[in-house]
Each structure stands twice: as structure tokens, then as C-alpha cells.
CSV table of C-alpha atoms in Angstrom, one decimal:
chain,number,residue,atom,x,y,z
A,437,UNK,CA,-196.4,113.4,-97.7
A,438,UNK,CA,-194.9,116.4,-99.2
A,439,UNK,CA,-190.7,116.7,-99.7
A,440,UNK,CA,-188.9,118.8,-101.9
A,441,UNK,CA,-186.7,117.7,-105.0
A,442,UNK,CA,-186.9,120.2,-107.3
A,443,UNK,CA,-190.4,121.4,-106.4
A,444,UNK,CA,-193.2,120.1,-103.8
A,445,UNK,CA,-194.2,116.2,-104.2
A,446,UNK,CA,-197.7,114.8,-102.3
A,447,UNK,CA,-196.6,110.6,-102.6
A,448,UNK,CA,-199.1,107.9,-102.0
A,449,UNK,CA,-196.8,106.8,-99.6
A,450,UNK,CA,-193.6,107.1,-97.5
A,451,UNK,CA,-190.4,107.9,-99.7
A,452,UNK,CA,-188.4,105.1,-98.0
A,453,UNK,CA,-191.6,102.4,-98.2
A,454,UNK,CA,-191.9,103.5,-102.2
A,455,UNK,CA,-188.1,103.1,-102.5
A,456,UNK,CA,-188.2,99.5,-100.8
A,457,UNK,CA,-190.8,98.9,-103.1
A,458,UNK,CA,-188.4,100.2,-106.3
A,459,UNK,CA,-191.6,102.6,-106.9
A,460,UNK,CA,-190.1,105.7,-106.4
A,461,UNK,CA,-187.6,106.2,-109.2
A,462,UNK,CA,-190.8,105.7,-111.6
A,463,UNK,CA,-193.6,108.0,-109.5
A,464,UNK,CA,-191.2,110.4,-110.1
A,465,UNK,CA,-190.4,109.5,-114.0
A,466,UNK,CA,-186.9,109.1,-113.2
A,467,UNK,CA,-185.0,109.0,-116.8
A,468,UNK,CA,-182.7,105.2,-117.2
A,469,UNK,CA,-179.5,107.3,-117.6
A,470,UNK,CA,-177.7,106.7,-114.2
A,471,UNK,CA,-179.8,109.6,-112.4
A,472,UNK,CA,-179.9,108.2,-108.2
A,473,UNK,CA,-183.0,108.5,-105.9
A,474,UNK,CA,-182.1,107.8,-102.3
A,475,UNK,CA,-184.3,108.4,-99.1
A,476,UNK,CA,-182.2,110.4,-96.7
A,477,UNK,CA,-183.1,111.7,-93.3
A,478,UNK,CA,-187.0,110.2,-94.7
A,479,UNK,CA,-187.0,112.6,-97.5
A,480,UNK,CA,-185.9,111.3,-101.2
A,481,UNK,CA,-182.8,113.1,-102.7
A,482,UNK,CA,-182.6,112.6,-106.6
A,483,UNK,CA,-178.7,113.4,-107.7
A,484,UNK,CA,-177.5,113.5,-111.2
A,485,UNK,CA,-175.5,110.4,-112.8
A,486,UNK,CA,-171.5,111.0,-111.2
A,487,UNK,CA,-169.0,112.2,-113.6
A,488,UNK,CA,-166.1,110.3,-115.1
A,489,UNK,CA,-163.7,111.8,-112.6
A,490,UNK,CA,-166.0,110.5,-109.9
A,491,UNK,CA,-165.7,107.3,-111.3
A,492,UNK,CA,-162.3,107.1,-111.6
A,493,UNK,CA,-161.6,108.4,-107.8
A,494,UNK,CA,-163.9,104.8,-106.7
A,495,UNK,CA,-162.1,103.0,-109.5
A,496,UNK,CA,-158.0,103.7,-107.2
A,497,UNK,CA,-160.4,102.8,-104.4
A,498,UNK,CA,-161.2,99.6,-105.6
A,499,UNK,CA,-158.2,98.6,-107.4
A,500,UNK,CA,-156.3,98.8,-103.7
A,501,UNK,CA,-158.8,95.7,-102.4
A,502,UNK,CA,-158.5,94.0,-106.0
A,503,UNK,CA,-154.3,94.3,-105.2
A,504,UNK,CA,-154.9,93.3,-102.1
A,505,UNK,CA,-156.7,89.7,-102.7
A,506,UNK,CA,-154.0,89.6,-105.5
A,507,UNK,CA,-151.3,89.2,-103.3
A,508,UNK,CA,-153.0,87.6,-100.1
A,509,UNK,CA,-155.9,85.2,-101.7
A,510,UNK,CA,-156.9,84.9,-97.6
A,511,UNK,CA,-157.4,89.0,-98.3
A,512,UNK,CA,-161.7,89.0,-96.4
A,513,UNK,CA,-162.6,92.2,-97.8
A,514,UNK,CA,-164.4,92.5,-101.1
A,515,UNK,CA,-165.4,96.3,-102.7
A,516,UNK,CA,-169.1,96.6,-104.6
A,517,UNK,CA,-169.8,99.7,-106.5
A,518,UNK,CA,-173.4,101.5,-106.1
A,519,UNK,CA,-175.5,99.2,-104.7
A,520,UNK,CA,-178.5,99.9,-102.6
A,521,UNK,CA,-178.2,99.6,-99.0
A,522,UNK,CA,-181.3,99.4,-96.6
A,523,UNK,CA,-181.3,101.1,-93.4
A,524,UNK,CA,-184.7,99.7,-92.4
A,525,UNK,CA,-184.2,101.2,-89.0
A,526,UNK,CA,-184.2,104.7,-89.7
A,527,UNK,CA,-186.0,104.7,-92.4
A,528,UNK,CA,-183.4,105.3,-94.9
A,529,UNK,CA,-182.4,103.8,-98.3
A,530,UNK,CA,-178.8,104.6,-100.3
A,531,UNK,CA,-176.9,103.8,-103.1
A,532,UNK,CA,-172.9,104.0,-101.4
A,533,UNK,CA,-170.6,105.3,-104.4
A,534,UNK,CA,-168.7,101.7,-103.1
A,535,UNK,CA,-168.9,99.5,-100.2
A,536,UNK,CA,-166.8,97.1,-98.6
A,537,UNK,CA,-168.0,93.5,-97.6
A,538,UNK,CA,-166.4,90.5,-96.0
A,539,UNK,CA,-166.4,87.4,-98.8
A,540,UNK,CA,-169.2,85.5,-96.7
A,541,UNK,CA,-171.6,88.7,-97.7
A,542,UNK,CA,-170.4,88.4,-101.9
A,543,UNK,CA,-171.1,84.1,-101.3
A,544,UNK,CA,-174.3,84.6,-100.2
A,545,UNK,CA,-175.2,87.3,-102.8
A,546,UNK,CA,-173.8,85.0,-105.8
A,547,UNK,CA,-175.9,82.4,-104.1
A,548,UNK,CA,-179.1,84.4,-104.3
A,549,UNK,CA,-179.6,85.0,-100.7
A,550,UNK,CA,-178.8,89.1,-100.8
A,551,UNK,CA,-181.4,91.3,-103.0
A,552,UNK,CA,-180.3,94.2,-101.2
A,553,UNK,CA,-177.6,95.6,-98.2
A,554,UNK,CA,-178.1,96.1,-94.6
A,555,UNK,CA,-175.9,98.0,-92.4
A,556,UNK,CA,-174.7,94.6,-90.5
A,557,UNK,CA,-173.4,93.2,-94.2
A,558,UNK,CA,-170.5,96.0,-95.2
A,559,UNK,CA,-167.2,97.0,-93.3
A,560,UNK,CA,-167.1,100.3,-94.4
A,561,UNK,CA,-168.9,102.4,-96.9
A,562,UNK,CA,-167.5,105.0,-99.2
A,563,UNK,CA,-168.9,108.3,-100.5
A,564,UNK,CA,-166.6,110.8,-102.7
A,565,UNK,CA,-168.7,114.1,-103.3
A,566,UNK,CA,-169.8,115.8,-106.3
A,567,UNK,CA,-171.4,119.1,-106.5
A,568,UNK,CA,-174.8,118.2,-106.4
A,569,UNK,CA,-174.7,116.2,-103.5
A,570,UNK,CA,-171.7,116.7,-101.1
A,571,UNK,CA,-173.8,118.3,-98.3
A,572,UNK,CA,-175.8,114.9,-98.2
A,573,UNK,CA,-172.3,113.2,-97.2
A,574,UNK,CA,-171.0,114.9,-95.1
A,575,UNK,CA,-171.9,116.0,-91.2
A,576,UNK,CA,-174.2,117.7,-91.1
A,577,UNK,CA,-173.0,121.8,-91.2
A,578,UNK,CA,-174.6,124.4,-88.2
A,579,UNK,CA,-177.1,126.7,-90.0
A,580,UNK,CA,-178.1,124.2,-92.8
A,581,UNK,CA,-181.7,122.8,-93.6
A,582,UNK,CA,-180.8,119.0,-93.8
A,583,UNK,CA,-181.7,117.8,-90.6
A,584,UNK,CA,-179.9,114.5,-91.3
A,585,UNK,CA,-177.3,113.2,-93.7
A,586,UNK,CA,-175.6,109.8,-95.2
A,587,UNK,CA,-172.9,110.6,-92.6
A,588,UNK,CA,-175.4,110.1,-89.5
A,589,UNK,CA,-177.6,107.3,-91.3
A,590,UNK,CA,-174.4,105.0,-91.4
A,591,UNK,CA,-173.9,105.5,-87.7
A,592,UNK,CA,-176.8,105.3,-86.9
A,593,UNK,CA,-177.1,102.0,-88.8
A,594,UNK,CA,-174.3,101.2,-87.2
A,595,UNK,CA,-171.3,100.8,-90.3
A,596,UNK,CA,-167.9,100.4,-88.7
A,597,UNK,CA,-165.8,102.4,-90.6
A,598,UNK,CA,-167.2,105.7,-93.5
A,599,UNK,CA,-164.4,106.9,-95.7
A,600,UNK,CA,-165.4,110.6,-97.1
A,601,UNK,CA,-163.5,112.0,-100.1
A,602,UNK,CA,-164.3,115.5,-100.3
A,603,UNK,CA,-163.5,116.7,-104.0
A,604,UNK,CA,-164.6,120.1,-102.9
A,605,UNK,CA,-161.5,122.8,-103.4
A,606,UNK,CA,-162.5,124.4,-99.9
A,607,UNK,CA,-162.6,121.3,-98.2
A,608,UNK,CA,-160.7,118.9,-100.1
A,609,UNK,CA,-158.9,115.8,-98.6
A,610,UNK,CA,-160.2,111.9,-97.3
A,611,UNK,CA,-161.5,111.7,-94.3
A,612,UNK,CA,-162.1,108.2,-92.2
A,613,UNK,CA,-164.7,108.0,-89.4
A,614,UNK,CA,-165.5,105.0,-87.4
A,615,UNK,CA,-166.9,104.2,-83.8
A,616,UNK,CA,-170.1,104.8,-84.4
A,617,UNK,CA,-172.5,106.4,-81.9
A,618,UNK,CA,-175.5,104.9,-82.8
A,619,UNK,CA,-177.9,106.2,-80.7
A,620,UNK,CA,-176.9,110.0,-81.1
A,621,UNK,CA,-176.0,109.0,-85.3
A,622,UNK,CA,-172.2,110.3,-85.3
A,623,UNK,CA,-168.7,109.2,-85.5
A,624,UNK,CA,-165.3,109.7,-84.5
A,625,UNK,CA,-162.7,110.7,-86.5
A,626,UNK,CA,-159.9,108.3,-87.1
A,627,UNK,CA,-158.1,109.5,-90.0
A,628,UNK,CA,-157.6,112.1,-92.0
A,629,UNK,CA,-155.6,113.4,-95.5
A,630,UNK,CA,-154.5,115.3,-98.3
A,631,UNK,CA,-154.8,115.0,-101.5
A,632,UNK,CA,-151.6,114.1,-102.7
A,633,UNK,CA,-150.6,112.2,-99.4
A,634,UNK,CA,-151.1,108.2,-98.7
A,635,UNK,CA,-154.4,107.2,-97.3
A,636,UNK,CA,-153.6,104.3,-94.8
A,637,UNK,CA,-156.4,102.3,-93.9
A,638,UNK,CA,-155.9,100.7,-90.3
A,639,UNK,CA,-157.0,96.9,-89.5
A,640,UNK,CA,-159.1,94.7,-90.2
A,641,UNK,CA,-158.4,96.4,-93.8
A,642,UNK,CA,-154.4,97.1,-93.9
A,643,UNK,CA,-154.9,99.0,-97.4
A,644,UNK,CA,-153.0,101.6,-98.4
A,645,UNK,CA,-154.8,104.2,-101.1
A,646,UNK,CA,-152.4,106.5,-103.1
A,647,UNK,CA,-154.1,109.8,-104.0
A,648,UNK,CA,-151.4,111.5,-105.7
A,649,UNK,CA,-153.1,112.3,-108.5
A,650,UNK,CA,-156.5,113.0,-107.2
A,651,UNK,CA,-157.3,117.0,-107.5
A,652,UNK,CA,-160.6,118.9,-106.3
A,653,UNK,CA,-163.5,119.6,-108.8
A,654,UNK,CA,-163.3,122.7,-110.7
């Protein structure tokens, strides 16, 4: 099967069979430094390791849920950063920048019991873009060659809720979608912000993200 990375690839097998396999990152002599390989739309997408600003972005992200079980130790929501999520359905396989799961999904994985996601274990999963890769997170744009992005594979997998935080300076903001459409892959949008402004998360998550210090790539 040919796809294109940086150049033309014949695999001995499908992209998303070889990544459920963990055999595509080393057919392709992926290097150990943080480099991602995910199977989007059936072809594999290799993006570079995120920068430290992307990093701290997910890091406000996660410290709201952290806050949250802080002061309410009923808090159900629980935030993993890059882990790989299986969307067996479609044929798909990504790394989320974070996730959210309930604590019955992080008992069963300290347990032993989850090697990797599904769609049906996580709340809501979180991309913020970079660069490289903020096409594959967003909708997908008239006029582009990506048939399908993350953005359609979590509603078609059926994920509740998909926060996007564009760090692009034309586009720049936080945007949540939820009621998925699973069948045609899309979602509605429920929320959306500026940088600088309050991102309020409605129910079942009552979390309240303050980006006033978060600014676009340059």
C-alpha cells in the first residue's frame, strides 16, 4: 500500500494493522526522541516531537481537572496525556495531545485491564495544534487533500465532547465540539473562545480553563 510521509512508502501491510501491531514506528526507522506516527483517515501521519509551549498549553489543561479532584475528591474526570487511542472502526489509530476519562477507565488501567484506548473509554479528547500538524485536527478545509481528519475520526468514533486549541495566529482561539454525528463523522459546535478569555467547560465536566496567557505560535 503506498501513502505519502515524506516520500512514497509500499508497507507489507495496512498502516492502521502495523500500528496495532506497534510495527510501524520501526518499518519506518522512527528515531526514540518523541517523533509521533498516527494512522489518520488510513494513511500514517509522522509529526515531529511538540514544543515546550505545546506542552505547557496541555499542562493549564490538566492542572484545571487536577484542581478540580482537589477540591471535590467525588470530582469523575481524570486527564492522561499522549496515549494511544484505537479507533478500530475506522481504521484509525492516535496519540490525543490529552484525553479525559472517567475514574472507572484509570482503575481498570492501573489494574492491567487497558493496553490501549477506545473511543467508548474517554469523555473528551484534546488536541492544541502545532505547525506541522494543525490541518490533521481540525475540519477538514474545502480545497484540501486530506480526505479525513482527527476532527472526523473522533466523531465518527463516537467521543462526546473534542476541545481544539488552535495556536495558529490566523485562527487562534479554543474551540469545543460535541454531538457527534457519527455516521456522517462531524460535530456541532458548542463553544467557542479567545485567547485571553475564560474557557467554560459545560457538564458533566464544570471546569473552567483560564487562557490568559496563552498567545499563537510565531
Amino acid at each position: 500500500m503506498a501513502v505519502e510521509a515524506t516520500g512514497h512508502w509500499t508497507l507489507p501491510d495496512s498502516p492502521y494493522a502495523m500500528w496495532v501491531r506497534g510495527e510501524l514506528e520501526q518499518y519506518l526507522r522512527i528515531p526514540d526522541d518523541g517523533t509521533r506516527v498516527e494512522v489518520i483517515g488510513g494513511d500514517f501521519v509522522v509529526s515531529p516531537a511538540p514544543a515546550v509551549t505545546h506542552a505547557v498549553f496541555l499542562s493549564h489543561i490538566e492542572r484545571r481537572f487536577t484542581l478540580a479532584l482537589g477540591s471535590d475528591p467525588a470530582f469523575p474526570w481524570r486527564a492522561l496525556q499522549t496515549v494511544n487511542l484505537d479507533l478500530v472502526e475506522i481504521g484509525d489509530g492516535y496519540i490525543p495531545d490529552l484525553v479525559i476519562v472517567g475514574t472507572e477507565v484509570e482503575e481498570r488501567a492501573l489494574n492491567g485491564d487497558v493496553s490501549r484506548l477506545h473511543p467508548d473509554h474517554i469523555g473528551m479528547a484534546v488536541e492544541v495544534t502545532s505547525p506541522s500538524n494543525a490541518r490533521y485536527d481540525r475540519r477538514p478545509m474545502f480545497g484540501r487533500q486530506i480526505r479525513s481528519t482527527k476532527w472526523n475520526g473522533y466523531a465518527r468514533g463516537g467521543v462526546p465532547y473534542y476541545l481544539l486549541v488552535d495556536r495558529d495566529p490566523r485562527l487562534s482561539g479554543v474551540t469545543l465540539f460535541g454531538e457527534p454525528n457519527r455516521g456522517e463523522g462531524t460535530y456541532e459546535v458548542l463553544g467557542e473562545w479567545k485567547f485571553g478569555e475564560t474557557v467554560r467547560l459545560p457538564k458533566p465536566f464544570d471546569v473552567e480553563i483560564d487562557t490568559g496567557k496563552w498567545k499563537p505560535w510565531e
